[in-house]
Structures are given as C-alpha cells and as structure tokens.
Coordinates of C-alpha atoms in Angstrom, one line a residue:
M1 CA -7.3 5.2 21.7
R2 CA -8.5 8.6 20.7
H3 CA -7.4 11.8 22.5
V4 CA -7.8 15.5 22.0
F5 CA -4.5 17.2 21.0
R6 CA -4.4 20.8 22.1
T7 CA -1.8 23.4 21.0
T8 CA 1.2 23.2 23.2
A9 CA 4.9 23.3 22.7
L10 CA 5.8 21.1 19.6
A11 CA 7.9 18.6 21.5
A12 CA 5.1 18.0 24.1
T13 CA 2.5 17.6 21.4
L14 CA 4.6 15.1 19.5
C15 CA 5.1 12.9 22.6
V16 CA 1.3 12.3 22.9
A17 CA 0.7 11.8 19.1
A18 CA -0.8 8.4 19.6
S19 CA -4.2 8.5 17.9
L20 CA -6.8 10.5 16.2
A21 CA -8.7 13.1 18.2
V22 CA -12.3 13.2 19.4
A23 CA -14.8 15.8 18.3
A24 CA -13.3 19.3 18.6
T25 CA -14.8 21.9 20.8
A26 CA -14.6 25.6 20.0
G27 CA -11.0 26.8 19.8
A28 CA -9.5 23.2 20.1
D29 CA -7.1 21.6 17.7
T30 CA -7.4 18.0 16.5
D31 CA -4.5 16.3 14.8
W32 CA -3.8 13.5 12.3
P33 CA -0.6 12.4 14.0
V34 CA 0.2 9.0 12.4
F35 CA -0.2 7.4 9.0
G36 CA -3.5 5.6 9.7
G37 CA -4.9 8.4 11.9
N38 CA -4.4 6.1 15.0
W39 CA -2.2 3.1 15.8
Q40 CA -4.9 0.8 14.5
H41 CA -4.7 2.4 11.0
Q42 CA -8.5 2.8 11.1
R43 CA -8.5 6.2 9.2
H44 CA -11.7 7.1 11.1
S45 CA -12.3 10.5 12.7
E46 CA -14.6 11.3 15.5
L47 CA -15.0 14.8 14.1
T48 CA -18.6 15.7 13.4
Q49 CA -18.6 19.4 12.3
I50 CA -18.8 18.3 8.6
N51 CA -21.8 15.9 8.4
V52 CA -24.3 14.4 5.9
H53 CA -26.5 17.5 6.2
N54 CA -23.9 20.2 5.4
V55 CA -21.2 18.4 3.5
N56 CA -22.6 19.8 0.2
R57 CA -21.5 23.3 1.5
L58 CA -17.8 22.3 1.6
E59 CA -15.7 24.8 -0.3
P60 CA -11.9 25.2 -1.0
A61 CA -10.1 26.5 2.1
W62 CA -6.6 26.6 0.7
T63 CA -4.4 25.1 -2.0
F64 CA -0.6 24.6 -1.8
D65 CA 1.4 24.3 -5.0
T66 CA 4.3 21.9 -4.3
K67 CA 5.9 22.6 -7.7
V68 CA 6.8 18.9 -7.9
S69 CA 4.8 16.9 -10.4
G70 CA 4.5 13.2 -10.1
S71 CA 2.4 10.3 -8.7
F72 CA 1.4 11.7 -5.3
Q73 CA 0.5 9.1 -2.7
A74 CA 1.3 10.7 0.6
T75 CA -0.8 10.9 3.7
P76 CA -0.4 14.3 5.3
I77 CA 0.6 14.2 9.0
V78 CA -0.8 17.0 11.2
V79 CA 0.8 17.7 14.6
G80 CA 0.6 20.9 16.6
R81 CA -1.0 23.0 13.8
V82 CA 1.7 22.0 11.4
M83 CA 1.2 19.7 8.4
Y84 CA 4.1 17.5 7.2
V85 CA 3.9 16.0 3.7
S86 CA 6.4 14.0 1.7
L87 CA 6.5 14.9 -2.0
P88 CA 7.3 12.8 -5.1
F89 CA 11.1 12.2 -5.3
N90 CA 11.2 12.5 -1.5
G91 CA 11.0 16.2 -0.8
V92 CA 9.2 17.2 2.4
V93 CA 7.3 20.3 3.2
A94 CA 6.0 21.7 6.5
L95 CA 2.9 23.9 6.2
K96 CA 0.6 25.8 8.4
A97 CA -2.4 23.5 8.7
D98 CA -5.0 26.2 8.6
T99 CA -3.7 28.2 5.6
G100 CA -1.3 26.0 3.7
E101 CA 1.5 28.5 4.0
E102 CA 5.0 27.0 3.7
I103 CA 7.1 26.9 6.8
W104 CA 10.1 25.0 5.4
R105 CA 11.0 22.6 2.6
Y106 CA 13.5 19.7 2.4
I107 CA 14.9 18.8 -1.0
H108 CA 16.3 15.2 -1.2
D109 CA 19.7 14.6 -2.7
R110 CA 19.0 11.2 -4.3
I111 CA 21.8 8.8 -5.2
K112 CA 21.6 9.0 -9.0
S113 CA 23.5 5.8 -9.6
R114 CA 20.7 3.8 -8.0
P115 CA 17.7 2.8 -10.1
M116 CA 14.4 4.2 -8.8
C117 CA 12.5 0.9 -8.5
C118 CA 8.9 1.9 -8.1
G119 CA 8.4 5.5 -9.4
P120 CA 8.8 8.7 -7.5
A121 CA 5.9 8.3 -5.0
N122 CA 6.3 8.2 -1.3
R123 CA 3.4 7.4 1.1
G124 CA 4.2 9.7 4.0
V125 CA 6.4 10.6 6.9
A126 CA 6.3 9.9 10.7
V127 CA 6.6 12.6 13.2
E128 CA 7.8 12.0 16.8
N129 CA 9.9 13.7 19.4
G130 CA 10.7 16.7 17.3
L131 CA 11.9 14.7 14.3
V132 CA 10.3 13.9 10.9
Y133 CA 11.2 10.5 9.5
M134 CA 11.0 9.5 5.9
G135 CA 12.0 6.4 3.8
T136 CA 13.3 7.2 0.3
V137 CA 13.2 5.8 -3.2
D138 CA 16.9 5.2 -3.0
S139 CA 16.5 3.1 0.1
R140 CA 17.6 5.5 2.8
L141 CA 15.9 6.4 6.1
I142 CA 16.2 10.1 6.9
A143 CA 15.5 12.1 10.1
L144 CA 14.7 15.8 9.8
D145 CA 14.4 18.5 12.4
A146 CA 10.6 19.1 12.7
Q147 CA 11.1 22.9 13.3
T148 CA 13.6 23.6 10.5
G149 CA 13.6 20.7 8.1
K150 CA 17.4 20.3 8.5
K151 CA 18.7 16.8 8.2
V152 CA 19.7 15.2 11.5
W153 CA 20.8 11.8 10.3
D154 CA 20.7 9.7 7.1
V155 CA 21.0 5.9 7.0
D156 CA 21.5 3.6 3.9
V157 CA 19.2 0.8 4.9
T158 CA 20.4 -1.6 2.1
G159 CA 24.0 -0.7 2.3
G160 CA 23.9 -0.2 -1.4
E161 CA 22.8 -3.8 -2.2
Q162 CA 20.1 -3.2 -4.7
G163 CA 19.5 -6.6 -6.4
V164 CA 20.7 -9.1 -8.9
H165 CA 19.9 -8.8 -12.6
E166 CA 21.6 -11.8 -14.3
D167 CA 20.9 -11.6 -18.0
A168 CA 17.8 -9.5 -18.0
D169 CA 19.1 -7.0 -20.5
T170 CA 19.9 -9.7 -23.0
L171 CA 16.6 -11.4 -22.7
G172 CA 14.8 -8.1 -22.9
K173 CA 16.0 -7.6 -26.5
D174 CA 14.2 -10.7 -27.6
L175 CA 10.8 -10.1 -26.1
N176 CA 7.6 -9.7 -28.1
T177 CA 7.2 -5.9 -28.0
N178 CA 4.2 -5.6 -30.2
G179 CA 6.2 -4.8 -33.3
G180 CA 8.6 -2.5 -31.5
K181 CA 5.7 -0.4 -30.2
M182 CA 6.7 -1.0 -26.6
T183 CA 9.9 -0.5 -24.7
V184 CA 11.5 -2.9 -22.3
A185 CA 12.1 -1.7 -18.7
G186 CA 12.5 -3.1 -15.3
T187 CA 15.1 -3.3 -12.5
S188 CA 15.5 -4.8 -9.0
G189 CA 16.4 -1.5 -7.4
A190 CA 15.3 -1.5 -3.8
G191 CA 13.6 1.6 -2.3
I192 CA 11.2 2.6 0.4
N193 CA 7.6 3.6 -0.4
M194 CA 5.9 3.1 2.9
A195 CA 5.5 5.8 5.6
P196 CA 7.5 4.8 8.6
M197 CA 6.0 4.0 12.0
V198 CA 7.7 5.1 15.3
V199 CA 7.1 3.1 18.5
D200 CA 9.0 2.8 21.7
G201 CA 12.1 4.6 20.3
L202 CA 12.1 2.5 17.1
V203 CA 11.6 3.7 13.5
I204 CA 10.2 0.8 11.4
V205 CA 10.4 0.7 7.6
G206 CA 10.6 -2.0 4.9
I207 CA 12.0 -2.1 1.3
T208 CA 10.1 -2.5 -1.9
G209 CA 11.0 -3.2 -5.6
V210 CA 12.5 -6.7 -5.0
G211 CA 9.8 -8.8 -6.7
Y212 CA 11.5 -8.7 -10.1
G213 CA 9.5 -8.4 -13.3
L214 CA 10.3 -6.8 -16.7
H215 CA 7.9 -4.3 -18.1
L216 CA 6.8 -3.5 -21.6
D217 CA 6.0 0.2 -21.4
K218 CA 3.9 2.1 -24.0
P219 CA 5.6 5.1 -25.6
D220 CA 2.7 7.4 -24.7
P221 CA 3.5 8.8 -21.2
N222 CA -0.2 9.2 -20.5
A223 CA -1.1 5.6 -21.4
P224 CA -2.1 3.5 -18.5
L225 CA -0.1 0.4 -17.5
G226 CA 2.0 -1.5 -20.0
E227 CA 2.6 -5.3 -19.8
V228 CA 4.3 -7.0 -16.9
V229 CA 6.6 -9.9 -18.0
G230 CA 7.6 -12.9 -16.0
I231 CA 10.8 -14.8 -17.0
A232 CA 12.4 -17.6 -15.0
G233 CA 15.9 -16.9 -13.6
K234 CA 18.0 -15.3 -10.9
Y235 CA 16.5 -11.9 -10.7
G236 CA 15.8 -9.6 -7.8
R237 CA 16.7 -10.0 -4.1
R238 CA 14.7 -10.6 -0.9
G239 CA 12.9 -7.9 1.0
F240 CA 12.9 -7.0 4.6
M241 CA 11.2 -5.0 7.4
A242 CA 13.6 -3.4 9.9
A243 CA 13.7 -1.2 13.0
F244 CA 16.2 1.6 13.6
D245 CA 17.0 3.6 16.7
A246 CA 14.9 6.8 16.5
K247 CA 17.7 8.9 17.9
T248 CA 20.7 7.6 16.0
G249 CA 19.4 5.6 13.0
Q250 CA 21.3 2.5 14.1
Q251 CA 19.7 -0.8 13.0
V252 CA 18.1 -2.7 15.9
W253 CA 16.6 -5.6 14.2
K254 CA 15.8 -6.9 10.6
F255 CA 13.2 -9.4 9.5
D256 CA 13.9 -11.0 6.0
T257 CA 10.6 -11.5 4.2
V258 CA 12.1 -14.6 2.6
P259 CA 13.8 -17.1 5.0
A260 CA 17.2 -18.7 4.1
T261 CA 15.8 -22.1 5.0
G262 CA 12.4 -23.6 4.6
W263 CA 11.0 -21.0 2.0
E264 CA 9.6 -23.9 0.0
G265 CA 6.9 -24.3 2.8
H266 CA 4.4 -27.2 2.7
F267 CA 3.8 -27.3 -1.1
R268 CA 0.1 -26.3 -0.7
K269 CA -2.3 -27.5 -3.3
T270 CA -4.8 -24.8 -2.2
T271 CA -4.8 -21.4 -0.5
P272 CA -5.1 -21.6 3.3
D273 CA -8.8 -20.9 2.9
G274 CA -9.3 -23.7 0.4
V275 CA -9.2 -22.3 -3.1
P276 CA -7.4 -24.8 -5.5
L277 CA -4.2 -23.7 -7.1
P278 CA -3.0 -24.9 -10.5
R279 CA 0.3 -26.3 -9.3
N280 CA 2.2 -29.4 -10.3
I281 CA 3.4 -30.3 -6.8
A282 CA 5.2 -33.5 -7.9
Q283 CA 7.3 -31.6 -10.5
E284 CA 8.1 -28.8 -8.0
K285 CA 9.4 -31.3 -5.5
R286 CA 11.5 -33.0 -8.2
E287 CA 13.1 -29.8 -9.2
L288 CA 13.6 -28.2 -5.8
N289 CA 17.3 -29.2 -5.7
K290 CA 17.9 -27.6 -9.1
Y291 CA 17.3 -24.2 -7.5
P292 CA 19.0 -24.3 -4.0
D293 CA 19.7 -20.6 -4.0
A294 CA 16.3 -19.4 -5.3
W295 CA 15.5 -17.8 -1.9
E296 CA 18.4 -15.3 -2.4
Y297 CA 16.4 -13.7 -5.2
G298 CA 13.0 -14.4 -3.5
G299 CA 11.3 -11.0 -3.6
G300 CA 8.7 -10.2 -0.9
S301 CA 8.7 -6.4 -0.9
A302 CA 7.4 -4.8 2.3
W303 CA 4.8 -2.5 0.8
S304 CA 2.5 -1.5 3.6
T305 CA 3.1 0.7 6.6
P306 CA 2.7 -1.6 9.6
A307 CA -0.2 -1.4 12.0
I308 CA 0.9 -1.8 15.7
D309 CA -0.9 -3.5 18.5
R310 CA 0.9 -1.7 21.4
E311 CA -0.9 -3.7 24.1
N312 CA 0.4 -7.0 22.8
G313 CA 3.7 -5.7 21.3
L314 CA 2.9 -6.9 17.7
L315 CA 3.2 -5.3 14.3
Y316 CA 1.4 -6.4 11.2
F317 CA 2.4 -5.8 7.5
G318 CA 1.9 -7.3 4.1
T319 CA 4.5 -8.7 1.7
G320 CA 4.8 -8.6 -2.1
N321 CA 5.0 -11.2 -4.7
P322 CA 7.9 -13.7 -5.0
S323 CA 10.7 -13.1 -7.5
P324 CA 10.7 -13.5 -10.5
Q325 CA 7.2 -12.2 -10.8
M326 CA 4.6 -14.5 -12.2
E327 CA 7.0 -17.2 -13.5
G328 CA 7.3 -19.9 -10.8
S329 CA 9.4 -22.6 -12.5
S330 CA 12.7 -21.4 -11.1
R331 CA 11.3 -21.0 -7.5
P332 CA 9.6 -24.3 -6.6
G333 CA 7.6 -24.4 -3.3
D334 CA 5.3 -22.0 -1.5
N335 CA 7.9 -19.2 -1.5
L336 CA 7.5 -18.1 2.1
Y337 CA 6.8 -15.4 3.3
T338 CA 5.8 -13.7 0.1
A339 CA 2.2 -12.6 -0.6
S340 CA 1.5 -12.9 3.1
L341 CA 0.1 -11.0 6.1
V342 CA 2.9 -11.2 8.7
A343 CA 2.9 -10.5 12.4
L344 CA 6.2 -9.7 14.2
D345 CA 7.3 -8.9 17.7
V346 CA 7.6 -5.1 17.5
H347 CA 10.7 -5.0 19.8
T348 CA 12.7 -8.0 18.4
G349 CA 11.4 -8.5 14.8
K350 CA 10.8 -12.2 15.5
I351 CA 7.9 -13.7 13.5
K352 CA 4.8 -14.6 15.5
W353 CA 2.6 -15.9 12.6
Y354 CA 2.0 -15.5 9.0
Y355 CA -0.9 -16.1 6.6
Q356 CA 0.1 -16.6 3.0
Q357 CA -2.9 -15.5 0.9
V358 CA -1.4 -17.0 -2.3
P359 CA 1.2 -19.7 -2.0
H360 CA 3.6 -19.8 -5.0
D361 CA 2.0 -16.7 -6.4
Q362 CA 2.0 -16.5 -10.2
W363 CA -0.3 -13.6 -10.6
G364 CA 1.2 -10.6 -8.8
Y365 CA -1.2 -10.8 -5.8
D366 CA 1.0 -8.7 -3.4
V367 CA -0.5 -8.0 0.0
A368 CA -0.3 -4.3 -0.6
S369 CA -3.1 -2.5 1.3
P370 CA -2.1 -1.7 4.9
P371 CA -3.6 -3.9 7.6
V372 CA -6.1 -2.5 10.0
L373 CA -6.9 -3.4 13.7
F374 CA -10.3 -3.6 15.2
T375 CA -12.5 -5.7 17.5
A376 CA -14.7 -8.3 15.8
N377 CA -17.8 -9.8 17.3
I378 CA -17.5 -13.5 16.3
K379 CA -20.4 -15.8 17.5
G380 CA -21.0 -13.4 20.5
K381 CA -17.4 -13.1 21.5
Q382 CA -15.2 -10.0 21.2
V383 CA -12.0 -11.0 19.3
P384 CA -9.0 -8.7 18.7
A385 CA -8.8 -8.7 14.9
V386 CA -6.5 -7.6 12.1
G387 CA -7.9 -7.2 8.6
E388 CA -6.5 -6.7 5.1
A389 CA -8.1 -5.9 1.8
G390 CA -6.5 -8.2 -0.7
K391 CA -5.6 -7.8 -4.4
T392 CA -7.6 -11.0 -4.6
G393 CA -10.8 -9.1 -4.0
W394 CA -11.6 -10.4 -0.5
F395 CA -11.2 -8.7 2.9
Y396 CA -9.5 -11.1 5.2
A397 CA -10.0 -10.9 9.0
H398 CA -7.8 -12.7 11.5
N399 CA -7.4 -13.2 15.2
R400 CA -4.5 -10.8 15.6
I401 CA -2.9 -12.8 18.4
T402 CA -3.0 -16.3 16.7
G403 CA -3.4 -15.5 13.1
K404 CA -6.5 -17.7 12.7
L405 CA -8.7 -16.7 9.8
L406 CA -12.0 -15.4 11.3
Y407 CA -13.6 -14.9 7.9
K408 CA -13.0 -14.0 4.3
S409 CA -15.5 -11.4 3.1
D410 CA -17.9 -11.5 0.2
S411 CA -16.0 -10.6 -3.0
F412 CA -16.0 -6.9 -3.4
V413 CA -15.1 -7.0 -7.1
P414 CA -16.2 -9.2 -10.0
R415 CA -14.1 -12.3 -10.7
K416 CA -13.4 -14.5 -13.7
N417 CA -10.8 -17.3 -14.3
F418 CA -9.4 -16.7 -10.9
F419 CA -6.0 -18.5 -10.3
K420 CA -5.9 -19.6 -14.0
K421 CA -2.7 -20.2 -15.9
P422 CA -1.6 -18.2 -18.9
T423 CA -2.4 -19.5 -22.4
E424 CA -1.0 -18.7 -25.9
A425 CA -4.3 -17.2 -26.8
G426 CA -4.4 -15.2 -23.5
T427 CA -6.5 -15.9 -20.5
L428 CA -8.8 -13.1 -19.4
I429 CA -8.6 -12.8 -15.6
Y430 CA -10.1 -10.5 -13.0
P431 CA -9.1 -9.4 -10.5
G432 CA -5.6 -9.5 -11.8
V433 CA -2.2 -8.0 -11.0
I434 CA -3.8 -4.6 -10.4
G435 CA -6.3 -5.8 -7.8
G436 CA -8.9 -6.2 -6.1
S437 CA -7.7 -3.6 -3.8
N438 CA -4.2 -2.3 -4.5
W439 CA -2.1 -0.2 -2.0
S440 CA -5.1 1.9 -1.0
P441 CA -5.7 2.0 2.8
V442 CA -9.2 1.1 4.1
S443 CA -11.2 2.9 6.8
V444 CA -12.9 1.2 9.7
D445 CA -16.0 2.6 11.5
E446 CA -16.4 0.4 14.6
Q447 CA -19.6 2.1 15.7
R448 CA -21.3 1.3 12.3
R449 CA -19.5 -2.0 12.2
D450 CA -18.1 -1.4 8.7
V451 CA -14.9 -1.4 6.8
F452 CA -14.8 0.8 3.7
V453 CA -12.7 -0.5 0.8
A454 CA -11.5 1.2 -2.4
G455 CA -11.7 -1.4 -5.1
I456 CA -10.6 -1.9 -8.7
H457 CA -12.2 -3.8 -11.6
W458 CA -9.8 -3.9 -14.4
P459 CA -9.5 -7.2 -16.4
V460 CA -6.0 -8.4 -17.5
R461 CA -5.0 -10.8 -20.2
Y462 CA -2.5 -13.5 -19.1
T463 CA -0.5 -14.7 -22.1
L464 CA 2.1 -17.4 -22.6
H465 CA 4.9 -16.7 -25.1
T466 CA 7.8 -18.7 -26.5
L467 CA 11.2 -17.0 -26.9
P468 CA 13.1 -18.8 -29.7
A469 CA 16.6 -20.1 -29.0
N470 CA 19.6 -18.0 -30.1
A471 CA 23.3 -17.6 -29.4
D472 CA 22.5 -16.2 -25.9
H473 CA 19.9 -18.7 -24.7
G474 CA 17.9 -21.8 -25.5
E475 CA 14.2 -21.8 -26.1
L476 CA 12.4 -20.1 -23.3
K477 CA 8.7 -19.7 -22.3
Y478 CA 7.6 -16.6 -20.6
S479 CA 4.4 -15.0 -19.6
S480 CA 3.0 -11.5 -19.7
M481 CA 0.0 -9.9 -18.0
A482 CA -1.5 -6.8 -19.7
P483 CA -4.5 -4.7 -18.6
T484 CA -7.3 -4.6 -21.2
D485 CA -7.9 -1.5 -23.2
D486 CA -11.5 -2.2 -24.0
G487 CA -13.0 0.2 -21.4
Q488 CA -14.2 -2.5 -19.1
R489 CA -12.7 -1.0 -16.0
Y490 CA -14.2 0.9 -13.1
G491 CA -13.9 1.6 -9.3
I492 CA -16.0 0.2 -6.5
L493 CA -16.3 1.7 -3.0
S494 CA -17.6 -1.0 -0.7
A495 CA -19.0 -1.2 2.9
I496 CA -18.3 -4.6 4.4
N497 CA -19.6 -5.7 7.8
L498 CA -16.7 -6.1 10.3
D499 CA -18.3 -9.1 12.1
T500 CA -19.5 -11.2 9.1
G501 CA -17.7 -10.1 6.0
K502 CA -21.0 -9.5 4.2
L503 CA -21.3 -6.7 1.7
R504 CA -23.6 -3.9 2.9
W505 CA -23.5 -1.5 0.0
Q506 CA -21.3 -0.6 -3.0
H507 CA -20.8 2.7 -4.8
K508 CA -19.6 2.4 -8.4
V509 CA -17.4 5.1 -10.1
D510 CA -16.2 5.4 -13.6
Q511 CA -12.5 4.8 -12.9
P512 CA -10.5 2.3 -10.8
L513 CA -10.1 3.5 -7.2
I514 CA -6.6 4.0 -6.0
G515 CA -5.6 6.2 -3.1
G516 CA -7.5 5.4 0.1
V517 CA -10.5 6.0 2.3
L518 CA -11.4 8.3 5.2
S519 CA -14.6 7.9 7.4
T520 CA -16.0 10.1 10.1
A521 CA -18.4 9.7 13.0
S522 CA -20.8 12.0 11.3
G523 CA -21.6 9.3 8.7
L524 CA -19.3 10.4 5.9
V525 CA -16.9 8.4 3.7
F526 CA -14.4 10.3 1.6
T527 CA -12.3 9.0 -1.3
G528 CA -10.5 10.5 -4.3
L529 CA -11.1 9.9 -8.0
G530 CA -8.6 9.8 -10.9
E531 CA -10.7 12.3 -12.8
G532 CA -9.7 15.0 -10.2
K533 CA -12.3 14.9 -7.5
L534 CA -12.6 14.2 -3.8
I535 CA -16.0 12.7 -3.1
A536 CA -18.1 12.2 0.0
V537 CA -20.7 9.4 0.3
D538 CA -23.2 8.6 3.0
A539 CA -21.7 5.9 5.2
D540 CA -25.1 4.3 5.7
T541 CA -26.3 4.1 2.1
G542 CA -23.3 4.7 -0.2
K543 CA -25.1 7.6 -1.9
Q544 CA -22.8 10.4 -3.1
L545 CA -23.4 13.6 -1.3
W546 CA -20.6 15.9 -2.5
A547 CA -17.7 16.3 -4.9
G548 CA -14.8 18.7 -4.7
Q549 CA -12.8 19.5 -7.8
A550 CA -9.0 19.4 -8.1
D551 CA -6.6 20.0 -11.0
A552 CA -5.2 16.5 -11.1
G553 CA -6.2 13.0 -10.0
V554 CA -6.9 12.7 -6.2
N555 CA -5.1 9.4 -5.8
A556 CA -3.8 9.8 -2.2
P557 CA -5.5 9.1 1.1
P558 CA -7.6 12.0 2.5
V559 CA -7.3 13.1 6.1
T560 CA -9.3 15.4 8.4
Y561 CA -8.3 17.6 11.4
T562 CA -9.2 20.9 13.1
V563 CA -7.4 24.1 13.8
D564 CA -9.1 26.6 16.1
G565 CA -12.2 24.5 16.0
R566 CA -12.6 24.5 12.2
Q567 CA -12.6 21.1 10.5
Y568 CA -10.6 20.6 7.3
V569 CA -10.5 17.7 4.8
V570 CA -7.2 17.5 2.9
A571 CA -5.8 15.4 0.1
A572 CA -2.9 15.5 -2.3
A573 CA -3.9 16.0 -6.0
G574 CA -1.0 14.6 -7.9
G575 CA -2.6 11.9 -10.0
N576 CA -1.1 8.5 -10.9
K577 CA 0.9 8.0 -14.1
L578 CA 0.6 4.2 -14.1
F579 CA -3.2 4.5 -14.1
G580 CA -3.3 7.2 -16.7
Y581 CA -4.6 9.8 -14.3
Q582 CA -3.5 13.4 -14.9
T583 CA -0.5 14.2 -12.7
G584 CA -0.3 17.5 -10.8
H585 CA 1.4 19.1 -7.9
T586 CA -1.0 20.5 -5.3
I587 CA -2.3 19.8 -1.9
R588 CA -6.0 20.7 -1.5
A589 CA -8.0 21.6 1.7
W590 CA -11.8 21.9 2.0
A591 CA -13.8 23.3 4.9
L592 CA -17.3 24.7 5.6
P593 CA -17.6 28.4 5.0
A594 CA -16.0 30.4 7.8
P595 CA -18.5 31.9 10.3

C-alpha cells in the first residue's frame, strides 16, 4: 500500500495519507504520513535518490532548535510539505519540511497535580482530515487544527483516575538505598506515550505507567538508570487501549488490558513457546483466593502504537508488565493480558487473540516495540504475518489472523540466566528489564526479506532483599533489578530473515541502541546512536557507510521523504536521560548536496 503523495490542498492530501510513497520523480513530493511510514508499520521507504553509492555525500540540510530539552522520542509526520513533531512535555511544532522553518507551535497546559508517570517523552502525532492528534503525559487526547495549531478539542481519557498507591511512601523510607546514595521515586500516574493511529473515523490510543514499580534513582542527573524495585501489594491500576471519535473526542470503545475475570489464566509452567518458568504453581493456586482484587491493580500499560490490518479490520499492540512490577506473590496466575501481543477488532475493541510472551512476568519484559505487518513465506505458503521484537531478545512472528506462532527468531542479543529468580547475592541476567529490544520500532524490507532490529546488550543484577519488621509493617522480602556499571553494554543492529527467523548479519556499536530503524529500497538502513550520530549501514552486509553528527543523542526513529524531488533523512536529536545519553533540543535533516 504505497502511493505517491503530490502537493494539493492540505485537506485532500490528508485524506489519502495511507502509506509511504514510491520513488519520487523530479518535482514530486513524497510524504511520511503515519507513525510507521505505512499502515503496516514497516518503516521502509521506496525512495532511492540516496543510495549505497552516494550516502557518504549526505550533508546537513537544516536544523530546527525546538528550545525544549528532554528525552526526544517522536517520529516526525510529513504531510503536504509540512512536518508535524511532538516535543518533550507535549508541545507540537509544524515546520516547512524542506527548510525546517517554524509555521506554528502549540504549548501544552499540563495538569500539574498529576504525576508524570514516564518522563516527558512523546512518540509522535497522527494527522488526518485537517487535524493533528496527540496523547499527553497527563493522560489527555488532544486535537489541534493542522493549519494553525489551535486546540479543537481536549479529552481526559482516564477521567482523572491515575492509580492506587497504598503504602508505597512508607515502604520507600525503609528500602536499601545504598547508604542513602540513592533516592526513592515511583508513581502509578497514567499517561500516554504512544503516537495515536486514526482509522475509519476513530483515534486510537492507550495509557502507560500502570505497571507499578518503585525506583532508586542516582543523584547524578546524567547517570544511566537506577534500580527498579518490586514490592508485593496493591499498587498501580490496569491499563487500556481505547478508540475515540475523530471529530468530537467521544469514547467509542475501550479494551482493558487486564480482564476483571479470568486474569489468572491457565497457570502456565512454560512460555507458550516452551521455555520453562520458575513458578510454584501449586502455591499460586492455593493463594489465589487471598488476592481476589489483584486484577484491579494489574498493570499492562499499552506502550506501542498499534499496527492496523485494514483488510481484516484488526489492530495489534503490545502490553506492559503486570503490577506490581517483578514481585509476583500478590498476583497469582498468568496475569492476562500483560506482557502480550494482542489483536483487537479495530471497530469494536473486542479481543480476537493474544500471545503472552511471558506469563506471570517477574522481570519487566514488556511487549514494548511496536508490531509490524508483513507477508511471510512459510513452507511455500504466503501467510499474513505480524511480528514483534521482544525485550526477551527474540523476534516473534505470528499468523496475524489466528495468532499462531510461525517462528521465534534466533536470539539477536546474548543471554545468560534467562528467567532466573533473584538471589541475595544477586543474579546476573541478560537480557534484562532494559531488553533485548526496548520501545524501538523495527523496519521491514519485504524485497530483501529482512527485518532490521535495534538491540540492547546491558546485563542487570537481580537481587533479593529483606525489609525488617517495624511499626508500619512486618518483615517483607522485595527484589531489585539494577543495570551493571562495569561497561559490559553495547548495541546490536540485526538483520533477521522474515521467513525463517535466522540471523543474516549483525552490526555492533558501542552503546545500547534505543530509538528505531529506517530502511530504504536503495539498500540502506538508518539508525541513531546515543553518542550523537545518525548512521547508515549497507542493508546487504551490515557495513557502516556513513555517520552524520548531531549535538545530542539521536534516540528517536529516523524518517525519509521528498520535497520538490529532493530526498531528506530526518531525526530528532534530544538524547535519552535514562540511558545517560546527552539530552538536547534539535531536529536534524540531511540530504545530498543541492544540484
């Protein structure tokens, strides 16, 4: 579903913004109209002006200073020669796509009384029928006029219900904070990180931040990732994915990622693909009645922008970890539908199937990377497929109609002590809570038969602690998971065969990869680095061909498009505070020298 988008009136252009354009001819414009480039989320462009032979000639085309510093994760949307980008803390700018000149700016009036659950980052907007749609860190869905940036409507998607905190503050005072060198943080504030999708008059978004876990944060603001703490109890709330009327913002349907009945599931002893899990099933069943309301706090954030199969009327998205994070004693059972890939009817929100990658997750293995649609060749048959790059370090491919697992790929990251429990001495685990593959979107090149995955190798230490009894509580055991500081971390860009799941090549970089991938028909794969570079590698070999410098970490998904026949490659350079990557506030565009 790829079409050429020529410059016309804005409203007409928006109506046909269904997929990424084919190679541009002289004077033509090619858009990036939706989050994943096309409905399938393939992040693959048919543009060939920039290729393996001339990519080393790329030069800066323009730079836009947003003047807003913070973790910058947005995918730019380009429609009708205009680029729309959501900024940290939910500002939005509209820019001229060929020069980066600002057209308008929206400044978000955040509800200060609500905790910002997951940092300031937003992953993008949707543009349709003359409106720009954005989900916010304070759990609102907003529609802006695409020509002026003026707010058209504003809906509170949670109705102010942010989550339950029980006695977290009291417990936090007693945690082992490494001699007071770390500070206790953590809330269950619900927000929206994902870019919305608009289909058939519906705007679809989900909430995040509901998989409760306390954090021990280092005082150094540039230090990467503190400890994540899991404590049994009634913390958090359940997540949801919902659809709203695109004209009015009225809710049409809502799917709760944790069901009110049956969330205990089948008490699986293994993952669905057969990997043993360290569960005491008999004990979980005995204690099930002790926690009848555990589902109310069940977690299951909706992290990933859904991919939509318009022909079959299905949408696909991933869910987060159950709540409380890591500690499973107060939530016996499989904890459906957390840590799952879920398929819904796009018009009603009714569940069609789910695949729980990790039942009763105790490691923070959210299904965070957005799903991608493609056609797989399985034993000589063409099968409509949906794939997802897991924090577990495998790429999962399913029959997108039935949910049947077609294959689980070769591991694209090293692994050790996978699915092991915490110990008092600390168990070294990889991949851990960071991934695998984190929220970074993949790219699919169906001609080369490859999916390109941004991977992370960063060991974590999983430790069991005892909280002594005091006047507020009895003796409690809790666990913590902390990334290692021994320098044993790096990133891996992998090419995986779409039909077999076999690794074809890997390109190793110095720092964990977070941000996303773009591929082109000319044989290029682009991804950003935390050290402040956008790189291009050969899609056939994985050899690096080019690097473009930015002034902060390039930890957002790159896109490509043309204006007047000139191809641009663009990414936000705002870094990532959690990973220790230098934060900044620019959007960078590269192109070949003008003729």
